[in-house]
Coordinates of C-alpha atoms in Angstrom, one line a residue:
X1 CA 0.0 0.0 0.0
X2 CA 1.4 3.6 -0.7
X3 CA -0.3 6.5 0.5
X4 CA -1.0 9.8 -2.2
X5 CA 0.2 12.6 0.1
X6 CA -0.2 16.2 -0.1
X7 CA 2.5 17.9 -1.0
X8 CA 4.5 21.0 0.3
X9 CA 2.1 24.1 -1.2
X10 CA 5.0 26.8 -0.9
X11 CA 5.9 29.8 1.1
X12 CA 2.9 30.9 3.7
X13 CA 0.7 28.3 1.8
X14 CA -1.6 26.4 4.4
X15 CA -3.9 24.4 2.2
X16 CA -5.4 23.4 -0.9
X17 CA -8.6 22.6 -2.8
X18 CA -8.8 19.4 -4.1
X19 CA -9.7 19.6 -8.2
X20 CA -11.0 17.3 -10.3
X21 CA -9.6 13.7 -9.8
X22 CA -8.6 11.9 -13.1
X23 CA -9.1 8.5 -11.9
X24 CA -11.9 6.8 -9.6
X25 CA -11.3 4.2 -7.0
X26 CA -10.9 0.9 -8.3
X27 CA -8.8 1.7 -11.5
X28 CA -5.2 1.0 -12.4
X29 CA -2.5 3.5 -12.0
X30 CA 1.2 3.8 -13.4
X31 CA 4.0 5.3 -11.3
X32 CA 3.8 9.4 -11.9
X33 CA 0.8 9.6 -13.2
X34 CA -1.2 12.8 -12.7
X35 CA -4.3 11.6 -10.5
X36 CA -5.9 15.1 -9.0
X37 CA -4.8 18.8 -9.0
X38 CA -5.0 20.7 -6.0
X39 CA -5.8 24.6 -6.0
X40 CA -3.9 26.9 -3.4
X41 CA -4.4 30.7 -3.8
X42 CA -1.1 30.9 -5.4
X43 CA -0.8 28.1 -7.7
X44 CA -2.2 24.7 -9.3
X45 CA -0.3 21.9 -8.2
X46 CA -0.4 18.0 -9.5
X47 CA -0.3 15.1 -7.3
X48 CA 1.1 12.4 -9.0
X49 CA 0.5 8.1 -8.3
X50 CA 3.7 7.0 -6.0
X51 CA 3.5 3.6 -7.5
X52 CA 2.0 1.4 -10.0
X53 CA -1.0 -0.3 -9.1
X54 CA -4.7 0.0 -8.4
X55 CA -6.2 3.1 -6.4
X56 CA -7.9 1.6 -3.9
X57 CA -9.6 4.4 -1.9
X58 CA -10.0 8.0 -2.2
X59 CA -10.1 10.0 1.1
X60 CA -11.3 13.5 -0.1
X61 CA -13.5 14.5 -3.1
X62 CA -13.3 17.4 -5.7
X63 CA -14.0 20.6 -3.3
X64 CA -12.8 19.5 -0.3
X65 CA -9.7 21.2 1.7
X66 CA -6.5 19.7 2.2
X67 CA -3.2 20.5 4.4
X68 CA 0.1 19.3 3.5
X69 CA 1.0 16.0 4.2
X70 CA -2.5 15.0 4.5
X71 CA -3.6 11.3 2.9
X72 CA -5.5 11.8 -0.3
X73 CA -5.9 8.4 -1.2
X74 CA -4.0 4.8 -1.4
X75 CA -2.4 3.0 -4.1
X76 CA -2.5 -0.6 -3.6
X77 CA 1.0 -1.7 -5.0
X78 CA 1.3 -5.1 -7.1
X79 CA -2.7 -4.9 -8.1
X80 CA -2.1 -4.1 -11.5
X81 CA 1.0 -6.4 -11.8
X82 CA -1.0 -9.0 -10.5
X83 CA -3.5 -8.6 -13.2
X84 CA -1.2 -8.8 -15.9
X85 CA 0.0 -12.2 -15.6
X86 CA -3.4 -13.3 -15.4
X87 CA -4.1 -11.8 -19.1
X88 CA -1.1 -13.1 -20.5
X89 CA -2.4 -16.6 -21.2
X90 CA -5.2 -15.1 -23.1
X91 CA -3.0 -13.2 -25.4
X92 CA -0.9 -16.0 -26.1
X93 CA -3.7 -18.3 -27.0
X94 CA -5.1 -16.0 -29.7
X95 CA -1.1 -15.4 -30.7
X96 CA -1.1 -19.5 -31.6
X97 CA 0.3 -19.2 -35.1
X98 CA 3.5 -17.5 -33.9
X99 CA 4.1 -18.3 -30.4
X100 CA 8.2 -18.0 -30.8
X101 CA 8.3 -14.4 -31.5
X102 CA 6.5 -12.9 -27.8
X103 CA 9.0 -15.5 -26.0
X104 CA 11.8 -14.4 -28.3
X105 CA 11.6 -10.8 -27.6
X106 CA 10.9 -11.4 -23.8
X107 CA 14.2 -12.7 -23.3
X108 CA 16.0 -9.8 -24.9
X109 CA 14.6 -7.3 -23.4
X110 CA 15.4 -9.0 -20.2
X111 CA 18.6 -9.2 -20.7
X112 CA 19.1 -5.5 -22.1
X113 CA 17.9 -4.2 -18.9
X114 CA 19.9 -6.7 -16.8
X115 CA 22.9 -5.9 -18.5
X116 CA 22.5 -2.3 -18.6
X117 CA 22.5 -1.7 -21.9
X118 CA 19.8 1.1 -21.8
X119 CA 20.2 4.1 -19.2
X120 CA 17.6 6.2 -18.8
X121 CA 17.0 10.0 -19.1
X122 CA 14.6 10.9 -16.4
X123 CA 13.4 14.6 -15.5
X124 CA 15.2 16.0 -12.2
X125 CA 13.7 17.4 -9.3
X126 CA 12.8 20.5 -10.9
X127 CA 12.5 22.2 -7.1
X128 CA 9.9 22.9 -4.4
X129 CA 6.0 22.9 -5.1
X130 CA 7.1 22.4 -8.8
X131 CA 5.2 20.0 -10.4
X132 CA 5.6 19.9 -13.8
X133 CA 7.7 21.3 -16.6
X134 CA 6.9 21.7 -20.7
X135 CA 9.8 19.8 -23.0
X136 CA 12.0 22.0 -24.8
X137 CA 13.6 21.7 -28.2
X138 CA 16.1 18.3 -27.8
X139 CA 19.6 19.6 -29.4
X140 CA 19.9 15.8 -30.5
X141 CA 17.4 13.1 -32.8
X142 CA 16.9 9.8 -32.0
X143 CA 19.8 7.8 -33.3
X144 CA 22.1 10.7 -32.8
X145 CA 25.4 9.7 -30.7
X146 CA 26.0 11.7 -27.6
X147 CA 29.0 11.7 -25.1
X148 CA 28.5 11.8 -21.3
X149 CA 27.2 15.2 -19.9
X150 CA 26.2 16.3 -23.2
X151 CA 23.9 18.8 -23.1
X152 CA 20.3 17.2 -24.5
X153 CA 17.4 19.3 -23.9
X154 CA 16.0 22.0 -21.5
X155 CA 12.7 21.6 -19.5
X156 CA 10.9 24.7 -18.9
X157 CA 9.2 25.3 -15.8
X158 CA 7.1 28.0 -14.4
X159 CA 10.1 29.1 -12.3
X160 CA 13.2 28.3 -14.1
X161 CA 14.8 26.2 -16.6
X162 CA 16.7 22.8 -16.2
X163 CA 18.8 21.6 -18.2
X164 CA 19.2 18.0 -19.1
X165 CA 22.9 16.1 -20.0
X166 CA 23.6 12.8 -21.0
X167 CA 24.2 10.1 -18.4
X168 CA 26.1 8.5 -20.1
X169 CA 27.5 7.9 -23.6
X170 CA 26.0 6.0 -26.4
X171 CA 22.8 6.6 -28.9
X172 CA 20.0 8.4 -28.3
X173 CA 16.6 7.5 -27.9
X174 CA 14.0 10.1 -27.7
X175 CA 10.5 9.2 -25.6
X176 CA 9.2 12.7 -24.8
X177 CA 8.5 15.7 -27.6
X178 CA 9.0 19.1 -27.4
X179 CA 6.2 20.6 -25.8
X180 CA 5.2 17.8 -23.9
X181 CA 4.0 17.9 -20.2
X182 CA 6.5 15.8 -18.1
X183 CA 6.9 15.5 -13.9
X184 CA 10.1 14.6 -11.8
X185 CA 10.8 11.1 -12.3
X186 CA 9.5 10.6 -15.4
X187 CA 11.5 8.9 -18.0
X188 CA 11.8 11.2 -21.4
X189 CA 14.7 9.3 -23.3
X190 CA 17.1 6.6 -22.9
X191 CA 21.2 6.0 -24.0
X192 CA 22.0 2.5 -25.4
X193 CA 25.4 2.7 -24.0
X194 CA 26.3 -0.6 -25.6
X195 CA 28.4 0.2 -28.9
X196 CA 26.1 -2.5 -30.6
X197 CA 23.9 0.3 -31.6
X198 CA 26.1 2.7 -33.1
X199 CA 28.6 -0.3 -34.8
X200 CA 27.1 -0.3 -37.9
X201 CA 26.9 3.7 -38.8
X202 CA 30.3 3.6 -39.5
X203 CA 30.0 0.8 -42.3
X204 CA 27.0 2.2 -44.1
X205 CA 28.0 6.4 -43.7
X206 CA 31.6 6.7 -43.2
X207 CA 30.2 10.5 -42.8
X208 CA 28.6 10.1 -39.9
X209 CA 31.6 9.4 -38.0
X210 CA 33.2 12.7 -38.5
X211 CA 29.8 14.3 -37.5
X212 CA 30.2 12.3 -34.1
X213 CA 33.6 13.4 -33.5
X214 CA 33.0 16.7 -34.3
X215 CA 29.7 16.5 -32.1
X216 CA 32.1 14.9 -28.9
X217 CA 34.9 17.3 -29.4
X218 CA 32.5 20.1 -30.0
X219 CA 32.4 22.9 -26.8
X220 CA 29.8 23.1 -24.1
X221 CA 26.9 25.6 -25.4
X222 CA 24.0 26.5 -23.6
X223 CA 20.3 26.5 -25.4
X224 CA 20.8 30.1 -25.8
X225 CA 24.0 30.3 -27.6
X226 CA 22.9 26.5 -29.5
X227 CA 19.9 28.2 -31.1
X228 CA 22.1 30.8 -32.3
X229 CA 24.5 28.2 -33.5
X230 CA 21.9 26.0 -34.9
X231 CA 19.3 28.8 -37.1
X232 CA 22.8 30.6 -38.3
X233 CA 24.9 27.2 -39.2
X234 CA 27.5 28.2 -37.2
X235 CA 31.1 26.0 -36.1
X236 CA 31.2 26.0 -32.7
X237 CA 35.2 25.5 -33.4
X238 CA 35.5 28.9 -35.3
X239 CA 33.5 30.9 -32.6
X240 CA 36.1 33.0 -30.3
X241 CA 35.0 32.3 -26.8
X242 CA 35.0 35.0 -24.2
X243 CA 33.1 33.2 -21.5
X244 CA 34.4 33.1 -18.1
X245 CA 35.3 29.9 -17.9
X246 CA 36.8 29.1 -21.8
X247 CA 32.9 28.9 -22.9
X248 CA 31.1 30.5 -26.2
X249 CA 28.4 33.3 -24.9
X250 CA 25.7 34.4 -27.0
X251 CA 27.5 37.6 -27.6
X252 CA 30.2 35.8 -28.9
X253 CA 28.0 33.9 -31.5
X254 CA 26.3 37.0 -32.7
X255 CA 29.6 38.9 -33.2
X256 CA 30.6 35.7 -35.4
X257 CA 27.6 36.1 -37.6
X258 CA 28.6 39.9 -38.1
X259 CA 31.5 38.9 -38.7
X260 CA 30.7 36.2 -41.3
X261 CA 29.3 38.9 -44.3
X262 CA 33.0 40.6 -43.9
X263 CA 34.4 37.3 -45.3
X264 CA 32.4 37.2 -48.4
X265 CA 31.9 40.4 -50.0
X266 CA 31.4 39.2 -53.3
X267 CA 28.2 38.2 -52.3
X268 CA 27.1 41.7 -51.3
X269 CA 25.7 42.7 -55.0
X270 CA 23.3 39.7 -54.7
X271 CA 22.0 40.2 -51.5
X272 CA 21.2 43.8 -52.4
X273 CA 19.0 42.7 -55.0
X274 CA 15.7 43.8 -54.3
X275 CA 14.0 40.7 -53.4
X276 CA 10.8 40.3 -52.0
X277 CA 11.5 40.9 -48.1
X278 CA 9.2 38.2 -46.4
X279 CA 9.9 35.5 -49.1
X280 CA 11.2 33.4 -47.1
X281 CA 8.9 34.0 -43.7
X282 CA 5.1 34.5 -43.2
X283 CA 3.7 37.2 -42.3
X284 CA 2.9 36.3 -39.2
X285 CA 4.2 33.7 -37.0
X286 CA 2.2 31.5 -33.9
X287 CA 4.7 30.6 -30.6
X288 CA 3.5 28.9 -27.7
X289 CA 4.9 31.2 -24.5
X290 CA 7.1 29.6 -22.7
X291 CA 6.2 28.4 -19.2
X292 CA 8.4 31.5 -17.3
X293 CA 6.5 33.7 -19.8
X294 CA 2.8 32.4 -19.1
X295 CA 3.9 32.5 -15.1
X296 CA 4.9 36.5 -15.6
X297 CA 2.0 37.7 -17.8
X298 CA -0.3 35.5 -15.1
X299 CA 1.7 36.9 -12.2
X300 CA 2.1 40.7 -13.1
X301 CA -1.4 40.7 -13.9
X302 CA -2.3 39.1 -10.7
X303 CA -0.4 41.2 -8.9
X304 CA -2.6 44.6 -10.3
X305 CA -5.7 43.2 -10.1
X306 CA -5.0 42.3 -6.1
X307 CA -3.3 45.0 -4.9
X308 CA -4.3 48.9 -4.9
X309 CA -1.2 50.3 -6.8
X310 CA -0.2 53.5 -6.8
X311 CA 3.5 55.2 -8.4
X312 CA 5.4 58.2 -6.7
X313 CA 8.4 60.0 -8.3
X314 CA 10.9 62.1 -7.4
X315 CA 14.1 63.0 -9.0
X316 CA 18.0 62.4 -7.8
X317 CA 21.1 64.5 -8.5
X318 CA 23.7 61.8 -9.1
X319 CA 26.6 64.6 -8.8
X320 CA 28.2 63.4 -5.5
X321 CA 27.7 59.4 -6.1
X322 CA 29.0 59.1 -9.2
X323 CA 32.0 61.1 -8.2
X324 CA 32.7 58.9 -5.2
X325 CA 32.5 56.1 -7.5
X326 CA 34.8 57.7 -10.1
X327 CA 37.5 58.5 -7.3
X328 CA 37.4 55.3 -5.4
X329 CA 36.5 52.5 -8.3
X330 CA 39.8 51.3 -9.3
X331 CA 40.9 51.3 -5.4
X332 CA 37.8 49.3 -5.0
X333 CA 38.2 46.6 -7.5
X334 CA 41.6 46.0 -6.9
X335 CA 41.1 45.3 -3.0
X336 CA 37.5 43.9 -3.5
X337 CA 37.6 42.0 -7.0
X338 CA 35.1 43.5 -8.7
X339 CA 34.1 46.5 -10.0
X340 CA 31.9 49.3 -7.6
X341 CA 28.1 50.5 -9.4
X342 CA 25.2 52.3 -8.7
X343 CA 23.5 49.4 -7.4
X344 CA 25.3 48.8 -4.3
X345 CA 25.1 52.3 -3.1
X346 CA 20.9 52.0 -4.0
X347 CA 20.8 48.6 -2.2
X348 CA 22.3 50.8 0.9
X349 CA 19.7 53.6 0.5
X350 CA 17.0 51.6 0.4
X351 CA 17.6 49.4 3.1
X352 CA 17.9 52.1 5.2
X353 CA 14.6 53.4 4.0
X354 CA 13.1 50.0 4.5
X355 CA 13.9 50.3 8.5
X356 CA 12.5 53.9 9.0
X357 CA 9.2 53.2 7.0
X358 CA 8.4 49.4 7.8
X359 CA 5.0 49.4 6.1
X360 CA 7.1 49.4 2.7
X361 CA 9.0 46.2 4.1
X362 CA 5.7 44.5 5.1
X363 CA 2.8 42.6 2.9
X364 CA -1.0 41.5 3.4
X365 CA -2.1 37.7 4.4
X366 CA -5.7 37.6 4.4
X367 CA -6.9 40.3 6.9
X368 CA -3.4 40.2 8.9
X369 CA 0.0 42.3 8.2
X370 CA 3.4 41.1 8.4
X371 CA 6.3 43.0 8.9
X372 CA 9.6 42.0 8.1
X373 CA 12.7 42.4 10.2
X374 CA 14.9 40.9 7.6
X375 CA 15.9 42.7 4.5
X376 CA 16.2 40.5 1.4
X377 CA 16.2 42.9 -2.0
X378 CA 15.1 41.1 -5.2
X379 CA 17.3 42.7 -7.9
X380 CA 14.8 42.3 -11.2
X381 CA 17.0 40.7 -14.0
X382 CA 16.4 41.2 -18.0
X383 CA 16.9 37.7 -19.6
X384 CA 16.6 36.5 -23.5
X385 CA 13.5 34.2 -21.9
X386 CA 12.1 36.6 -19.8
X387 CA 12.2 39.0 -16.4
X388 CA 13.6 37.3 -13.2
X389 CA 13.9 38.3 -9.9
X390 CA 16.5 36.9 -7.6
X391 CA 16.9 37.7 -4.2
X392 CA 19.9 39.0 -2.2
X393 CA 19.6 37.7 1.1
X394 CA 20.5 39.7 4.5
X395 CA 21.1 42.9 1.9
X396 CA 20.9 44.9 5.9
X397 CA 24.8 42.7 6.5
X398 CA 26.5 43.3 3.9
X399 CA 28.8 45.9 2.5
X400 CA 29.2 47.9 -0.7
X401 CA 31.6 44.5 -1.7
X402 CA 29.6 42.2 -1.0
X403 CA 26.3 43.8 -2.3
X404 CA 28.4 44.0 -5.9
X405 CA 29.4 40.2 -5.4
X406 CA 26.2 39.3 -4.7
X407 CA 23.9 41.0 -7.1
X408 CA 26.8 40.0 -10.1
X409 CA 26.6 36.2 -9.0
X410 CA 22.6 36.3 -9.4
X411 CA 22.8 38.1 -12.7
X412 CA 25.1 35.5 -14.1
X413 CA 23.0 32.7 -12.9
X414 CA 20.0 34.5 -14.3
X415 CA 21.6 34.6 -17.8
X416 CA 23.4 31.0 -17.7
X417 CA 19.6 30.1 -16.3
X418 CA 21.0 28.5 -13.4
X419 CA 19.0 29.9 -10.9
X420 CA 17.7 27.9 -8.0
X421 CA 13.9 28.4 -6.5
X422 CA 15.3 29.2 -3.1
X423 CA 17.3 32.3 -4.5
X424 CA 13.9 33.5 -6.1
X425 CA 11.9 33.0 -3.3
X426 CA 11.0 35.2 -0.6
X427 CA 12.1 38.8 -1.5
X428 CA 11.0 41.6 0.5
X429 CA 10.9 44.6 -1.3
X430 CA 12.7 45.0 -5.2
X431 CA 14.5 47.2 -6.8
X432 CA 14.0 47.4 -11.2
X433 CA 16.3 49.0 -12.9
X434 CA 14.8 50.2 -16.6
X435 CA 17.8 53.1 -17.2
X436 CA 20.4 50.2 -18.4
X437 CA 18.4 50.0 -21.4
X438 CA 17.7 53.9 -21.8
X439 CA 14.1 54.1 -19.9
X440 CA 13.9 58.3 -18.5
X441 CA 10.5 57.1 -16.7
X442 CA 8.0 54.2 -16.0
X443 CA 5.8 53.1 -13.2
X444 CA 6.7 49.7 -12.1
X445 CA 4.8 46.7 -11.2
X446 CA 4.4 45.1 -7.9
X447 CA 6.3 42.2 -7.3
X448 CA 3.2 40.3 -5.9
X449 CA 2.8 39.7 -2.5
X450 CA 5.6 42.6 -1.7
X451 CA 4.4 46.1 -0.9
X452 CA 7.1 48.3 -2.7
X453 CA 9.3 48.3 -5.6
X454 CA 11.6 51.2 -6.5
X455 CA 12.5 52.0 -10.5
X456 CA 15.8 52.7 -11.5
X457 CA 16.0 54.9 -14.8
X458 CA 18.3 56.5 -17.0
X459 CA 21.2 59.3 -15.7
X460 CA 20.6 62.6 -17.9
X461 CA 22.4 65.6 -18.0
X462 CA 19.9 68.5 -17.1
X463 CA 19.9 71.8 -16.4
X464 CA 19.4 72.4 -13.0
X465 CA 18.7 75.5 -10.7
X466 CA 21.5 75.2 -7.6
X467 CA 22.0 77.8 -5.0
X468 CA 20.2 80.4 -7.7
X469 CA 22.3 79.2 -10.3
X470 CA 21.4 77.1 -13.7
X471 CA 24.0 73.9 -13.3
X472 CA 24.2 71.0 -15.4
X473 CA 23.5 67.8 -13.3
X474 CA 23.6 64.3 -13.9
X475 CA 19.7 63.2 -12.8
X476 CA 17.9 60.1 -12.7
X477 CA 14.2 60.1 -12.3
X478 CA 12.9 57.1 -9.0
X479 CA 9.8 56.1 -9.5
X480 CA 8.4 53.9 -6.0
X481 CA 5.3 51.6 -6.5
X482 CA 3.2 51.3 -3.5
X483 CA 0.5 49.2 -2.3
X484 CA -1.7 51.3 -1.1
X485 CA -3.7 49.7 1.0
X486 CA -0.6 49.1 3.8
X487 CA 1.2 52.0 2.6
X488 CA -0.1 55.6 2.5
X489 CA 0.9 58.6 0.7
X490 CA 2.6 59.8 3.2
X491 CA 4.9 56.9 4.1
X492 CA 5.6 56.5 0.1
X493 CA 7.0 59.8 -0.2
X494 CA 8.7 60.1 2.6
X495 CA 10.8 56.9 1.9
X496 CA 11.5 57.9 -1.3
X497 CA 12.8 61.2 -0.1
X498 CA 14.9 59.3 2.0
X499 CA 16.3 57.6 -0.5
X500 CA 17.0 60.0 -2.5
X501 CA 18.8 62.1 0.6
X502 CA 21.0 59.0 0.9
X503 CA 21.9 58.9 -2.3
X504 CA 23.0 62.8 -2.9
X505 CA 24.9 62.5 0.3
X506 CA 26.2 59.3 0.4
X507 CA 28.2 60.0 3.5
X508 CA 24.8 60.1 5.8
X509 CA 24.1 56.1 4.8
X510 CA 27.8 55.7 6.4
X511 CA 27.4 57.9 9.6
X512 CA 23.9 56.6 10.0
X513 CA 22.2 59.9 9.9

C-alpha cells in the first residue's frame, strides 16, 4: 500500500482545494501519473501516483480542503502487476500461429535491462512545489550519438529552466517531444550505451563518423547560444569564446555572424537585389509562450488586479555618487575583485529606507500584516526568456563589496539560467532597474505579494537651478510603486525622499544619519 500525500504548497501556503480527480477508485494507475490537482491561492499543483497499481480508496472528493501531508488516497502496489499475468495466457492463445516471437523478444529485453544496456534520461527534481515542466527543443534526434554530460534538452518550468545532459555515452533514444508535459521522475529518453547500436553507422556512412567526433569534441553551449548556432549554421570550433570559464556566450556567437558577411563580399551585390523581403517568412508567426512567460504575464497581472497600486516619483542628483565612485573604483576593484556600481550604493539607500518606513517592508495575508525584520532585496533581472527576480539575502549585513558580489553572482545565474527556486523566493521589497536600457521614466509593477518596488531609470544631464544658479546635473528620475492599502501617501513619499537624501549624500548612509 502507498499513500497519495499532499505535498508542500510553498511559502505561507496552508492548504489546498482538491480539483478534479482523473481517476476513480478501483482503477489501475502507473508510477507518476497525474491523479488530481489541487488549488492553493497561489498556484495549481499535480499530485502524481507514487506507485504502480490499483487506487484503492479516495479520502477526499473534488472541493474538499486539504493541508500538507495530508492522505489523499491509497495505491495498492502489485494490483495491476498482478492482473497482468493473469491476461497473459489469453494473449498468447489467440497469438497460436507464432508463439516463438513474444518468448523471443521477452528474453532480450530481459537481458538489455539486466545488462545495462539502456540508461535512462529521467526529469530532475525541478525544485519545491514544482510539479511539472513543458519539453523543450532536444539539441539531438533519436539515433544521434552523444558523449556523457552532453547537453540534451531544456525543461521549462514556471520558475526556471533545467537543463538535461547525457548520463552517459552511447545513442539516443528520444521518448518525450518538445512541448510535452512531463513530472520529476519521469523517463523522457534513454542511451543505449552498448556500442552494438552505433557499430554499424560507420560501415554504411563513413560521414557520420566525423559528424560524431565533431559532435564529442564540439564545446559546451548552452540553449541560448545552440539556437544561435543551430538557425545561423555556425562551427562552434570557429567561434572565439570570451566566456568566463573558456565557454562560447551568445554575444560571442552573434559577433561571429557579423563577422561572417566581412568574409564574403562578393556576395554583397546579390543580397542587395531587391528581393521580396518576407519571401522566405510569413507574415505572421504562432509561438507557444514559454512556461516562465505564461507565469509572468499571469503573475504581473495578478499582482494589479489584487493590490491597490499606486507610483510616486521624485528625482536624484547623481553629482556626489558618481563622483565617489569615479574617485574610489579602481581602489575598489583592486582590493575587492570586482568593479563598484550604482547598485550597491541604492541597495544601501534603500535598506535604510526599509527600517525607518516598515509598512514598505511588510505585505498582506488575508486580513493580517506582516512585517519583516529581515531585508532580502530582489534585484529584477532582464533575460533572452524573460524577467527574473533573484533575491539578495540579509542585503541589511553586507557591504558595498559584497552587495556588488552578490547581485553580479545572481545576474550570471539568471543569464546562464542556473537559478535555484530558493534564491527567487521570498524577496522583501525589489529594486527594477529600466535606465540600463535607456528608460527616463516608468511606473513599475508590484512584485506580488511585496508592498514596494523602487524603479531605477536612465542618468541625464539637465539643467538644474542650484543655490540660484542654472547647473548641469547628472539626474535620474525614481519612481516607487506602492501598495496602497498598507502603505499611504505619506509613508511612500517620505521613503523615497529618504532615498534619495541618501543617495545625494552618500556619506549620511555611512554615519547613519
Amino acid at each position: 500500500m502507498a499513500d497519495i500525500l499532499t505535498p508542500a504548497l510553498g511559502e505561507s501556503v496552508t492548504e489546498a482545494t482538491i480539483g478534479k480527480w482523473t481517476k476513480k477508485a478501483g482503477d489501475p494507475v502507473k508510477k507518476d501519473e497525474v491523479l488530481v490537482e489541487l488549488e492553493t491561492d497561489k498556484v495549481s499543483l499535480e499530485v502524481v501516483a507514487p506507485a504502480d497499481g490499483v487506487l484503492a480508496e479516495i479520502k477526499f472528493a473534488d472541493g474538499e480542503t486539504v493541508t500538507p501531508g495530508a492522505v489523499l488516497g491509497v495505491v495498492s502496489e502489485g494490483a495491476a502487476a498482478a492482473a497482468a499475468p493473469a491476461a497473459a495466457p489469453a494473449a498468447k492463445a489467440e497469438a497460436a500461429p507464432a508463439p516463438a516471437a513474444a518468448p523471443a523478444a521477452a528474453p532480450e529485453a530481459a537481458s538489455a535491462a539486466a545488462s545495462g544496456g539502456a540508461v535512462a534520461i529521467n526529469v530532475p527534481t525541478m525544485g519545491e512545489s514544482v510539479a511539472e515542466g513543458s519539453m523543450g527543443t532536444w539539441l539531438k534526434k533519436s539515433g544521434d550519438t552523444v558523449v556523457k554530460d552532453e547537453l540534451l534538452v531544456e525543461i521549462e518550468t514556471d520558475k526556471v529552466a533545467v537543463e538535461v545532459s547525457a548520463p552517459a555515452a552511447g545513442v539516443l533514444t528520444i521518448l518525450a517531444d518538445a512541448g510535452d508535459s512531463v513530472t520529476p521522475g519521469q523517463q523522457i529518453g534513454s542511451i543505449a550505451a552498448s556500442g552494438a547500436a552505433a557499430a554499424p553507422a560507420p560501415a554504411a556512412a563513413p560521414a557520420n563518423a566525423g559528424s560524431a567526433q565533431v559532435s564529442a569534441d564540439a564545446p559546451h553551449l548552452s540553449p541560448a547560444v545552440q539556437r544561435v548556432v543551430t538557425e545561423n549554421a555556425l562551427d562552434p570550433k570557429a567561434i572565439a569564446a570570451t566566456g568566463p570559464k573558456g565557454n562560447i556566450t551568445k554575444g560571442d556567437a552573434l559577433a561571429a555572424i557579423n563577422a561572417a558577411p566581412a568574409a564574403a563580399p562578393a556576395a554583397a551585390p546579390k543580397a542587395a537585389a531587391p528581393a521580396a523581403p518576407r519571401a522566405d517568412q510569413p507574415r505572421e508567426e504562432r509561438v507557444k509562450m514559454t512556461r516562465l512567460r505564461q507565469t509572468i504575464a499571469r503573475r504581473l497581472k495578478e499582482s494589479q488586479n489584487t493590490a491597490a497600486q499606486l507610483t510616486t516619483f521624485n528625482e536624484v542628483d547623481m553629482t556626489n555618487v558618481m563622483a565617489l565612485r569615479a574617485q574610489y573604483k579602481e581602489v575598489f576593484e583592486k582590493r575587492h575583485g570586482v568593479k563598484l556600481g550604482f547598485m550597491s550604493f541604492f541597495t544601501k539607500a534603500v535598506v535604510q529606507a526599509l527600517h525607518e518606513i516598515p509598512a514598505v517592508n511588510a505585505e498582506i495575508d488575508g486580513t493580517d500584516i506582516i512585517y519583516k525584520n529581515h531585508y532580502d532585496i530582489g534585484v529584477a533581472v532582464g533575460t533572452d526568456k524573460g524577467l527574473v527576480v533573484p533575491v539578495l539575502r540579509d542585503a541589511d549585513t553586507l557591504t558595498l563589496a559584497g552587495i556588488e558580489k552578490g547581485i553580479g553572482a545572481l545576474g550570471k545565474a539568471a543569464r546562464d539560467g542556473a537559478l535555484t527556486l530558493d534564491q527567487l523566493q521570498g524577496g522583501t521589497f525589489t529594486i527594477t532597474n529600466g535606465g540600463t536600457y535607456g528608460s527616463l521614466m516608468s511606473t513599475p509593477i508590484l512584485n506580488s505579494p511585496q508592498s514596494g518596488i523602487l524603479g531605477m531609470h536612465n542618468i541625464v544631464q539637465r539643467p538644474m537651478a542650484v543655490n540660484g544658479e542654472v547647473l548641469i546635473r547628472p539626474m535620474m528620475y525614481l519612481a516607487l510603486s506602492y501598495d496602497h492599502r498598507i502603505v499611504d501617501g505619506k509613508e511612500a513619499v517620505t521613503f523615497l525622499v529618504r532615498v534619495k537624501e541618501l543617495l545625494e549624500d552618500p556619506a549620511r548612509a555611512l554615519l547613519d544619519l
